[in-house]
GROMACS .gro file of C-alpha atoms in nm:
model
   94
    1UNK     CA    1  -5.571  -2.247  -1.661
    2UNK     CA    2  -5.395  -2.110  -1.391
    3UNK     CA    3  -5.653  -2.270  -1.101
    4UNK     CA    4  -5.555  -1.973  -0.850
    5UNK     CA    5  -5.653  -1.674  -1.069
    6UNK     CA    6  -5.971  -1.729  -1.231
    7UNK     CA    7  -6.111  -1.389  -1.415
    8UNK     CA    8  -6.441  -1.316  -1.442
    9UNK     CA    9  -6.482  -1.449  -1.799
   10UNK     CA   10  -6.329  -1.816  -1.696
   11UNK     CA   11  -6.552  -1.842  -1.389
   12UNK     CA   12  -6.880  -1.726  -1.684
   13UNK     CA   13  -6.769  -2.002  -1.921
   14UNK     CA   14  -6.729  -2.304  -1.638
   15UNK     CA   15  -7.081  -2.182  -1.488
   16UNK     CA   16  -7.212  -2.222  -1.841
   17UNK     CA   17  -7.055  -2.541  -1.846
   18UNK     CA   18  -7.247  -2.630  -1.543
   19UNK     CA   19  -7.549  -2.455  -1.627
   20UNK     CA   20  -7.600  -2.700  -1.975
   21UNK     CA   21  -7.507  -3.022  -1.801
   22UNK     CA   22  -7.780  -2.924  -1.528
   23UNK     CA   23  -8.154  -3.052  -1.564
   24UNK     CA   24  -8.275  -2.825  -1.334
   25UNK     CA   25  -8.314  -2.466  -1.384
   26UNK     CA   26  -8.240  -2.329  -1.005
   27UNK     CA   27  -7.832  -2.385  -0.996
   28UNK     CA   28  -7.634  -2.175  -0.792
   29UNK     CA   29  -7.241  -2.240  -0.850
   30UNK     CA   30  -6.975  -2.117  -0.589
   31UNK     CA   31  -6.612  -2.098  -0.712
   32UNK     CA   32  -6.305  -2.087  -0.436
   33UNK     CA   33  -5.942  -2.115  -0.544
   34UNK     CA   34  -5.624  -2.024  -0.335
   35UNK     CA   35  -5.293  -2.126  -0.264
   36UNK     CA   36  -5.137  -2.269   0.024
   37UNK     CA   37  -4.765  -2.361   0.161
   38UNK     CA   38  -4.540  -2.508   0.422
   39UNK     CA   39  -4.286  -2.520   0.561
   40UNK     CA   40  -4.168  -2.703   0.837
   41UNK     CA   41  -3.816  -2.625   1.031
   42UNK     CA   42  -3.595  -2.870   1.207
   43UNK     CA   43  -3.239  -2.762   1.360
   44UNK     CA   44  -3.246  -2.397   1.217
   45UNK     CA   45  -3.276  -2.577   0.891
   46UNK     CA   46  -3.619  -2.597   0.677
   47UNK     CA   47  -3.667  -2.969   0.652
   48UNK     CA   48  -3.988  -2.941   0.452
   49UNK     CA   49  -4.111  -2.724   0.198
   50UNK     CA   50  -4.462  -2.782   0.053
   51UNK     CA   51  -4.689  -2.521  -0.224
   52UNK     CA   52  -5.048  -2.613  -0.341
   53UNK     CA   53  -5.246  -2.411  -0.513
   54UNK     CA   54  -5.610  -2.551  -0.594
   55UNK     CA   55  -5.989  -2.444  -0.718
   56UNK     CA   56  -6.322  -2.593  -0.608
   57UNK     CA   57  -6.646  -2.572  -0.803
   58UNK     CA   58  -6.934  -2.612  -0.586
   59UNK     CA   59  -7.320  -2.713  -0.750
   60UNK     CA   60  -7.590  -2.619  -0.546
   61UNK     CA   61  -7.908  -2.732  -0.711
   62UNK     CA   62  -8.317  -2.650  -0.595
   63UNK     CA   63  -8.593  -2.876  -0.652
   64UNK     CA   64  -8.966  -2.826  -0.469
   65UNK     CA   65  -8.803  -2.707  -0.203
   66UNK     CA   66  -8.509  -2.900  -0.163
   67UNK     CA   67  -8.181  -2.862  -0.193
   68UNK     CA   68  -7.868  -3.031  -0.289
   69UNK     CA   69  -7.511  -2.951  -0.292
   70UNK     CA   70  -7.176  -3.150  -0.444
   71UNK     CA   71  -6.824  -3.013  -0.470
   72UNK     CA   72  -6.559  -3.082  -0.742
   73UNK     CA   73  -6.170  -2.986  -0.797
   74UNK     CA   74  -6.155  -3.055  -1.152
   75UNK     CA   75  -6.254  -2.784  -1.428
   76UNK     CA   76  -6.265  -3.043  -1.726
   77UNK     CA   77  -6.603  -3.082  -1.901
   78UNK     CA   78  -6.653  -3.484  -1.783
   79UNK     CA   79  -6.592  -3.401  -1.438
   80UNK     CA   80  -6.805  -3.068  -1.425
   81UNK     CA   81  -7.084  -3.311  -1.576
   82UNK     CA   82  -7.057  -3.550  -1.276
   83UNK     CA   83  -7.030  -3.293  -0.987
   84UNK     CA   84  -7.426  -3.167  -1.163
   85UNK     CA   85  -7.537  -3.553  -1.201
   86UNK     CA   86  -7.443  -3.593  -0.817
   87UNK     CA   87  -7.597  -3.274  -0.710
   88UNK     CA   88  -7.924  -3.386  -0.876
   89UNK     CA   89  -7.895  -3.731  -0.759
   90UNK     CA   90  -7.882  -3.615  -0.416
   91UNK     CA   91  -8.151  -3.399  -0.482
   92UNK     CA   92  -8.416  -3.671  -0.592
   93UNK     CA   93  -8.290  -3.938  -0.323
   94UNK     CA   94  -8.473  -3.995  -0.019
   0.00000   0.00000   0.00000
């Protein structure tokens, strides 16, 4: 999956995996991705050239007027289950 370009279907599939992992019925997911690049110059020459693509999934759960959010940059099933579990644990803490 290209982290920089997720289409509507890929986002829907990620949301379905997040929804299945959640015990809460009120859940929100935000997917953000992008590409960043950096070039450093010294003495009119490129000394460093760095390029990075990334994708981030942020999950918010709500229960009883409380909300909690957790974020991951990994899209595999285990990581999505973990981010949901972290958000739910935060929701129930305190």
